[in-house]
């Protein structure tokens, strides 16, 4: 095996095992010694790839956010209209965010570990970017009123992130459907009211 392949396998093992540990125990309860033991490597190998635990966590968070974004895009691209793409993408985001491991890494530990600014930058590079693109399409085709997309995308992104956090602490088996119904009503409010209503 070539050195480059070996290095990449080591990095993947570190990210995979760190992700499992962070998702199960939470960032604060995981030590570097646990990560390297689980990955079967030395601390030197970890420091060859990462600056420390927070840097490993950042790689894990990027992976989780990318996977959620891929689920959003897959759901959206299966739809025929710009409106259906937006709603399918939003629903896919909420559904993906209800996975306990995703919630812990992406929504609970993410902002706490990296800080709000870094977390927002990663979020904007993943799911939030797709949301902004979907909203721009809706403005362009006249489905929603012409308006600046950036503030609207931030408002909706914040609402969905907050909803996902609420879902994490709500025991009701109907919570996801109720949350989606509320979000769908909110989204419907973006469309112009037909004359006579």
PDB file of C-alpha atoms in Angstrom:
ATOM      1  CA  UNK A   1       0.000   0.000   0.000  1.00  0.00           C
ATOM      2  CA  UNK A   2       1.306   3.435  -0.909  1.00  0.00           C
ATOM      3  CA  UNK A   3       1.962   5.982   1.838  1.00  0.00           C
ATOM      4  CA  UNK A   4      -0.695   8.387   0.571  1.00  0.00           C
ATOM      5  CA  UNK A   5      -3.330   5.630   0.751  1.00  0.00           C
ATOM      6  CA  UNK A   6      -2.178   4.639   4.208  1.00  0.00           C
ATOM      7  CA  UNK A   7      -2.361   8.249   5.404  1.00  0.00           C
ATOM      8  CA  UNK A   8      -5.869   8.608   3.968  1.00  0.00           C
ATOM      9  CA  UNK A   9      -6.988   5.361   5.631  1.00  0.00           C
ATOM     10  CA  UNK A  10      -5.615   6.614   8.948  1.00  0.00           C
ATOM     11  CA  UNK A  11      -7.439   9.923   8.561  1.00  0.00           C
ATOM     12  CA  UNK A  12     -10.694   8.141   7.656  1.00  0.00           C
ATOM     13  CA  UNK A  13     -10.355   5.833  10.668  1.00  0.00           C
ATOM     14  CA  UNK A  14      -9.811   8.812  12.972  1.00  0.00           C
ATOM     15  CA  UNK A  15     -12.857  10.642  11.596  1.00  0.00           C
ATOM     16  CA  UNK A  16     -15.044   7.499  11.635  1.00  0.00           C
ATOM     17  CA  UNK A  17     -14.169   6.544  15.219  1.00  0.00           C
ATOM     18  CA  UNK A  18     -14.310  10.144  16.456  1.00  0.00           C
ATOM     19  CA  UNK A  19     -17.743  10.499  14.929  1.00  0.00           C
ATOM     20  CA  UNK A  20     -18.966   7.355  16.669  1.00  0.00           C
ATOM     21  CA  UNK A  21     -17.567   8.528  20.014  1.00  0.00           C
ATOM     22  CA  UNK A  22     -18.790  12.137  19.711  1.00  0.00           C
ATOM     23  CA  UNK A  23     -22.269  10.969  18.665  1.00  0.00           C
ATOM     24  CA  UNK A  24     -22.512   8.476  21.512  1.00  0.00           C
ATOM     25  CA  UNK A  25     -20.809  10.276  24.379  1.00  0.00           C
ATOM     26  CA  UNK A  26     -20.750  13.941  23.348  1.00  0.00           C
ATOM     27  CA  UNK A  27     -17.693  16.049  22.619  1.00  0.00           C
ATOM     28  CA  UNK A  28     -16.907  16.905  26.233  1.00  0.00           C
ATOM     29  CA  UNK A  29     -16.786  13.263  27.367  1.00  0.00           C
ATOM     30  CA  UNK A  30     -14.357  12.097  24.668  1.00  0.00           C
ATOM     31  CA  UNK A  31     -10.591  12.251  25.160  1.00  0.00           C
ATOM     32  CA  UNK A  32      -7.852  11.993  22.549  1.00  0.00           C
ATOM     33  CA  UNK A  33      -6.703   8.709  24.092  1.00  0.00           C
ATOM     34  CA  UNK A  34     -10.151   7.207  23.407  1.00  0.00           C
ATOM     35  CA  UNK A  35     -10.068   8.392  19.796  1.00  0.00           C
ATOM     36  CA  UNK A  36      -6.629   6.994  19.005  1.00  0.00           C
ATOM     37  CA  UNK A  37      -7.387   3.711  20.793  1.00  0.00           C
ATOM     38  CA  UNK A  38     -10.634   3.282  18.846  1.00  0.00           C
ATOM     39  CA  UNK A  39      -8.898   4.112  15.553  1.00  0.00           C
ATOM     40  CA  UNK A  40      -5.937   1.858  16.382  1.00  0.00           C
ATOM     41  CA  UNK A  41      -3.353   4.602  15.831  1.00  0.00           C
ATOM     42  CA  UNK A  42      -0.953   6.661  17.921  1.00  0.00           C
ATOM     43  CA  UNK A  43      -1.416  10.220  19.132  1.00  0.00           C
ATOM     44  CA  UNK A  44       1.399  11.151  16.762  1.00  0.00           C
ATOM     45  CA  UNK A  45      -0.689   9.864  13.856  1.00  0.00           C
ATOM     46  CA  UNK A  46      -3.635  11.951  15.021  1.00  0.00           C
ATOM     47  CA  UNK A  47      -1.463  15.067  15.271  1.00  0.00           C
ATOM     48  CA  UNK A  48      -0.124  14.363  11.778  1.00  0.00           C
ATOM     49  CA  UNK A  49      -3.658  14.895  10.438  1.00  0.00           C
ATOM     50  CA  UNK A  50      -5.273  17.211  12.989  1.00  0.00           C
ATOM     51  CA  UNK A  51      -4.282  20.023  15.367  1.00  0.00           C
ATOM     52  CA  UNK A  52      -6.199  18.435  18.242  1.00  0.00           C
ATOM     53  CA  UNK A  53      -9.635  17.265  19.347  1.00  0.00           C
ATOM     54  CA  UNK A  54     -11.495  20.371  18.136  1.00  0.00           C
ATOM     55  CA  UNK A  55      -9.928  19.973  14.685  1.00  0.00           C
ATOM     56  CA  UNK A  56     -11.036  16.319  14.543  1.00  0.00           C
ATOM     57  CA  UNK A  57     -14.508  17.417  15.595  1.00  0.00           C
ATOM     58  CA  UNK A  58     -14.577  20.009  12.814  1.00  0.00           C
ATOM     59  CA  UNK A  59     -13.850  17.260  10.259  1.00  0.00           C
ATOM     60  CA  UNK A  60     -16.639  15.138  11.751  1.00  0.00           C
ATOM     61  CA  UNK A  61     -19.074  18.075  11.713  1.00  0.00           C
ATOM     62  CA  UNK A  62     -18.225  18.866   8.077  1.00  0.00           C
ATOM     63  CA  UNK A  63     -18.928  15.231   7.179  1.00  0.00           C
ATOM     64  CA  UNK A  64     -22.280  15.220   9.017  1.00  0.00           C
ATOM     65  CA  UNK A  65     -23.351  18.541   7.501  1.00  0.00           C
ATOM     66  CA  UNK A  66     -22.381  17.334   4.029  1.00  0.00           C
ATOM     67  CA  UNK A  67     -24.433  14.163   4.452  1.00  0.00           C
ATOM     68  CA  UNK A  68     -27.469  16.170   5.585  1.00  0.00           C
ATOM     69  CA  UNK A  69     -27.009  18.521   2.621  1.00  0.00           C
ATOM     70  CA  UNK A  70     -26.883  15.533   0.257  1.00  0.00           C
ATOM     71  CA  UNK A  71     -30.177  14.246   1.685  1.00  0.00           C
ATOM     72  CA  UNK A  72     -31.723  17.689   1.192  1.00  0.00           C
ATOM     73  CA  UNK A  73     -30.496  17.895  -2.416  1.00  0.00           C
ATOM     74  CA  UNK A  74     -31.648  14.354  -3.242  1.00  0.00           C
ATOM     75  CA  UNK A  75     -35.142  15.072  -1.904  1.00  0.00           C
ATOM     76  CA  UNK A  76     -35.345  18.441  -3.670  1.00  0.00           C
ATOM     77  CA  UNK A  77     -34.076  17.211  -7.029  1.00  0.00           C
ATOM     78  CA  UNK A  78     -36.765  14.517  -7.106  1.00  0.00           C
ATOM     79  CA  UNK A  79     -39.409  17.248  -7.447  1.00  0.00           C
ATOM     80  CA  UNK A  80     -40.605  18.943 -10.625  1.00  0.00           C
ATOM     81  CA  UNK A  81     -41.360  22.514  -9.483  1.00  0.00           C
ATOM     82  CA  UNK A  82     -39.295  25.073  -7.602  1.00  0.00           C
ATOM     83  CA  UNK A  83     -41.903  25.199  -4.803  1.00  0.00           C
ATOM     84  CA  UNK A  84     -41.978  21.412  -4.415  1.00  0.00           C
ATOM     85  CA  UNK A  85     -38.156  21.404  -4.382  1.00  0.00           C
ATOM     86  CA  UNK A  86     -38.097  23.943  -1.538  1.00  0.00           C
ATOM     87  CA  UNK A  87     -40.657  22.126   0.593  1.00  0.00           C
ATOM     88  CA  UNK A  88     -39.138  18.680  -0.041  1.00  0.00           C
ATOM     89  CA  UNK A  89     -35.687  20.005   0.858  1.00  0.00           C
ATOM     90  CA  UNK A  90     -36.938  21.636   4.064  1.00  0.00           C
ATOM     91  CA  UNK A  91     -38.765  18.477   5.088  1.00  0.00           C
ATOM     92  CA  UNK A  92     -35.670  16.365   4.329  1.00  0.00           C
ATOM     93  CA  UNK A  93     -33.569  18.687   6.500  1.00  0.00           C
ATOM     94  CA  UNK A  94     -35.955  18.366   9.438  1.00  0.00           C
ATOM     95  CA  UNK A  95     -36.153  14.589   9.039  1.00  0.00           C
ATOM     96  CA  UNK A  96     -32.366  14.174   8.773  1.00  0.00           C
ATOM     97  CA  UNK A  97     -31.874  16.441  11.785  1.00  0.00           C
ATOM     98  CA  UNK A  98     -34.045  14.242  14.003  1.00  0.00           C
ATOM     99  CA  UNK A  99     -31.395  11.502  14.025  1.00  0.00           C
ATOM    100  CA  UNK A 100     -29.934  11.724  17.570  1.00  0.00           C
ATOM    101  CA  UNK A 101     -26.334  11.427  16.338  1.00  0.00           C
ATOM    102  CA  UNK A 102     -26.856  14.240  13.829  1.00  0.00           C
ATOM    103  CA  UNK A 103     -28.501  16.440  16.457  1.00  0.00           C
ATOM    104  CA  UNK A 104     -25.718  15.983  18.967  1.00  0.00           C
ATOM    105  CA  UNK A 105     -22.871  16.643  16.523  1.00  0.00           C
ATOM    106  CA  UNK A 106     -24.463  19.225  14.229  1.00  0.00           C
ATOM    107  CA  UNK A 107     -26.810  21.185  16.469  1.00  0.00           C
ATOM    108  CA  UNK A 108     -25.709  20.737  20.085  1.00  0.00           C
ATOM    109  CA  UNK A 109     -21.931  20.302  20.133  1.00  0.00           C
ATOM    110  CA  UNK A 110     -21.193  22.033  16.817  1.00  0.00           C
ATOM    111  CA  UNK A 111     -21.895  25.631  17.865  1.00  0.00           C
ATOM    112  CA  UNK A 112     -20.526  25.022  21.378  1.00  0.00           C
ATOM    113  CA  UNK A 113     -17.217  23.534  20.230  1.00  0.00           C
ATOM    114  CA  UNK A 114     -16.426  25.670  17.202  1.00  0.00           C
ATOM    115  CA  UNK A 115     -18.198  28.869  18.173  1.00  0.00           C
ATOM    116  CA  UNK A 116     -21.189  30.385  16.460  1.00  0.00           C
ATOM    117  CA  UNK A 117     -19.289  32.111  13.616  1.00  0.00           C
ATOM    118  CA  UNK A 118     -17.384  28.996  12.522  1.00  0.00           C
ATOM    119  CA  UNK A 119     -20.471  26.813  12.881  1.00  0.00           C
ATOM    120  CA  UNK A 120     -22.542  29.236  10.751  1.00  0.00           C
ATOM    121  CA  UNK A 121     -19.846  29.295   8.058  1.00  0.00           C
ATOM    122  CA  UNK A 122     -19.918  25.494   7.832  1.00  0.00           C
ATOM    123  CA  UNK A 123     -23.730  25.466   7.831  1.00  0.00           C
ATOM    124  CA  UNK A 124     -23.828  28.057   5.048  1.00  0.00           C
ATOM    125  CA  UNK A 125     -21.440  25.952   2.965  1.00  0.00           C
ATOM    126  CA  UNK A 126     -23.761  22.951   3.311  1.00  0.00           C
ATOM    127  CA  UNK A 127     -27.569  22.966   3.721  1.00  0.00           C
ATOM    128  CA  UNK A 128     -27.987  26.730   4.041  1.00  0.00           C
ATOM    129  CA  UNK A 129     -26.427  27.263   0.599  1.00  0.00           C
ATOM    130  CA  UNK A 130     -29.017  24.962  -0.965  1.00  0.00           C
ATOM    131  CA  UNK A 131     -31.811  26.788   0.846  1.00  0.00           C
ATOM    132  CA  UNK A 132     -30.597  30.144  -0.502  1.00  0.00           C
ATOM    133  CA  UNK A 133     -30.420  28.707  -4.039  1.00  0.00           C
ATOM    134  CA  UNK A 134     -33.964  27.331  -3.760  1.00  0.00           C
ATOM    135  CA  UNK A 135     -35.285  30.685  -2.539  1.00  0.00           C
ATOM    136  CA  UNK A 136     -33.471  32.523  -5.354  1.00  0.00           C
ATOM    137  CA  UNK A 137     -35.184  30.205  -7.853  1.00  0.00           C
ATOM    138  CA  UNK A 138     -38.583  30.972  -6.297  1.00  0.00           C
ATOM    139  CA  UNK A 139     -37.971  34.708  -6.524  1.00  0.00           C
ATOM    140  CA  UNK A 140     -36.755  34.361 -10.121  1.00  0.00           C
ATOM    141  CA  UNK A 141     -39.808  32.414 -11.274  1.00  0.00           C
ATOM    142  CA  UNK A 142     -42.250  34.672  -9.385  1.00  0.00           C
ATOM    143  CA  UNK A 143     -43.491  32.007  -6.969  1.00  0.00           C
ATOM    144  CA  UNK A 144     -42.609  34.294  -4.070  1.00  0.00           C
ATOM    145  CA  UNK A 145     -42.375  38.077  -4.059  1.00  0.00           C
ATOM    146  CA  UNK A 146     -39.132  39.706  -5.153  1.00  0.00           C
ATOM    147  CA  UNK A 147     -37.016  40.289  -2.053  1.00  0.00           C
ATOM    148  CA  UNK A 148     -33.448  39.952  -0.797  1.00  0.00           C
ATOM    149  CA  UNK A 149     -32.762  36.229  -0.449  1.00  0.00           C
ATOM    150  CA  UNK A 150     -29.993  36.318   2.194  1.00  0.00           C
ATOM    151  CA  UNK A 151     -32.103  37.530   5.164  1.00  0.00           C
ATOM    152  CA  UNK A 152     -34.952  35.183   4.249  1.00  0.00           C
ATOM    153  CA  UNK A 153     -32.575  32.211   3.974  1.00  0.00           C
ATOM    154  CA  UNK A 154     -31.069  33.038   7.383  1.00  0.00           C
ATOM    155  CA  UNK A 155     -34.514  33.337   8.983  1.00  0.00           C
ATOM    156  CA  UNK A 156     -35.695  30.008   7.585  1.00  0.00           C
ATOM    157  CA  UNK A 157     -32.408  28.278   8.375  1.00  0.00           C
ATOM    158  CA  UNK A 158     -32.564  29.528  11.955  1.00  0.00           C
ATOM    159  CA  UNK A 159     -36.175  28.409  12.307  1.00  0.00           C
ATOM    160  CA  UNK A 160     -35.362  24.923  11.025  1.00  0.00           C
ATOM    161  CA  UNK A 161     -32.263  24.559  13.217  1.00  0.00           C
ATOM    162  CA  UNK A 162     -34.284  25.645  16.251  1.00  0.00           C
ATOM    163  CA  UNK A 163     -37.091  23.249  15.308  1.00  0.00           C
ATOM    164  CA  UNK A 164     -34.577  20.405  15.018  1.00  0.00           C
ATOM    165  CA  UNK A 165     -33.217  21.207  18.493  1.00  0.00           C
ATOM    166  CA  UNK A 166     -36.751  21.245  19.888  1.00  0.00           C
ATOM    167  CA  UNK A 167     -37.469  17.896  18.237  1.00  0.00           C
ATOM    168  CA  UNK A 168     -34.428  16.458  20.030  1.00  0.00           C
ATOM    169  CA  UNK A 169     -36.044  17.101  23.424  1.00  0.00           C
ATOM    170  CA  UNK A 170     -39.662  16.330  22.588  1.00  0.00           C
ATOM    171  CA  UNK A 171     -40.869  12.811  23.370  1.00  0.00           C
ATOM    172  CA  UNK A 172     -44.086  13.038  21.325  1.00  0.00           C
ATOM    173  CA  UNK A 173     -44.216  10.552  18.422  1.00  0.00           C
ATOM    174  CA  UNK A 174     -46.096  13.236  16.464  1.00  0.00           C
ATOM    175  CA  UNK A 175     -43.513  15.971  16.982  1.00  0.00           C
ATOM    176  CA  UNK A 176     -41.925  15.705  13.526  1.00  0.00           C
ATOM    177  CA  UNK A 177     -45.273  15.825  11.715  1.00  0.00           C
ATOM    178  CA  UNK A 178     -46.480  18.711  13.889  1.00  0.00           C
ATOM    179  CA  UNK A 179     -43.250  20.602  13.298  1.00  0.00           C
ATOM    180  CA  UNK A 180     -43.452  19.996   9.562  1.00  0.00           C
ATOM    181  CA  UNK A 181     -47.092  21.197   9.505  1.00  0.00           C
ATOM    182  CA  UNK A 182     -46.074  24.425  11.273  1.00  0.00           C
ATOM    183  CA  UNK A 183     -43.126  24.964   8.930  1.00  0.00           C
ATOM    184  CA  UNK A 184     -45.288  24.257   5.869  1.00  0.00           C
ATOM    185  CA  UNK A 185     -47.771  26.930   7.012  1.00  0.00           C
ATOM    186  CA  UNK A 186     -44.884  29.346   7.510  1.00  0.00           C
ATOM    187  CA  UNK A 187     -43.531  28.588   4.032  1.00  0.00           C
ATOM    188  CA  UNK A 188     -46.993  28.993   2.499  1.00  0.00           C
ATOM    189  CA  UNK A 189     -47.017  32.513   3.921  1.00  0.00           C
ATOM    190  CA  UNK A 190     -44.219  33.400   1.491  1.00  0.00           C
ATOM    191  CA  UNK A 191     -46.494  32.938  -1.502  1.00  0.00           C
ATOM    192  CA  UNK A 192     -48.745  35.776  -2.622  1.00  0.00           C
ATOM    193  CA  UNK A 193     -52.378  35.468  -1.555  1.00  0.00           C
ATOM    194  CA  UNK A 194     -54.588  34.889  -4.600  1.00  0.00           C
ATOM    195  CA  UNK A 195     -57.066  37.745  -5.323  1.00  0.00           C
ATOM    196  CA  UNK A 196     -60.395  37.382  -3.511  1.00  0.00           C
ATOM    197  CA  UNK A 197     -58.988  35.557  -0.466  1.00  0.00           C
TER     198      UNK A 197
END
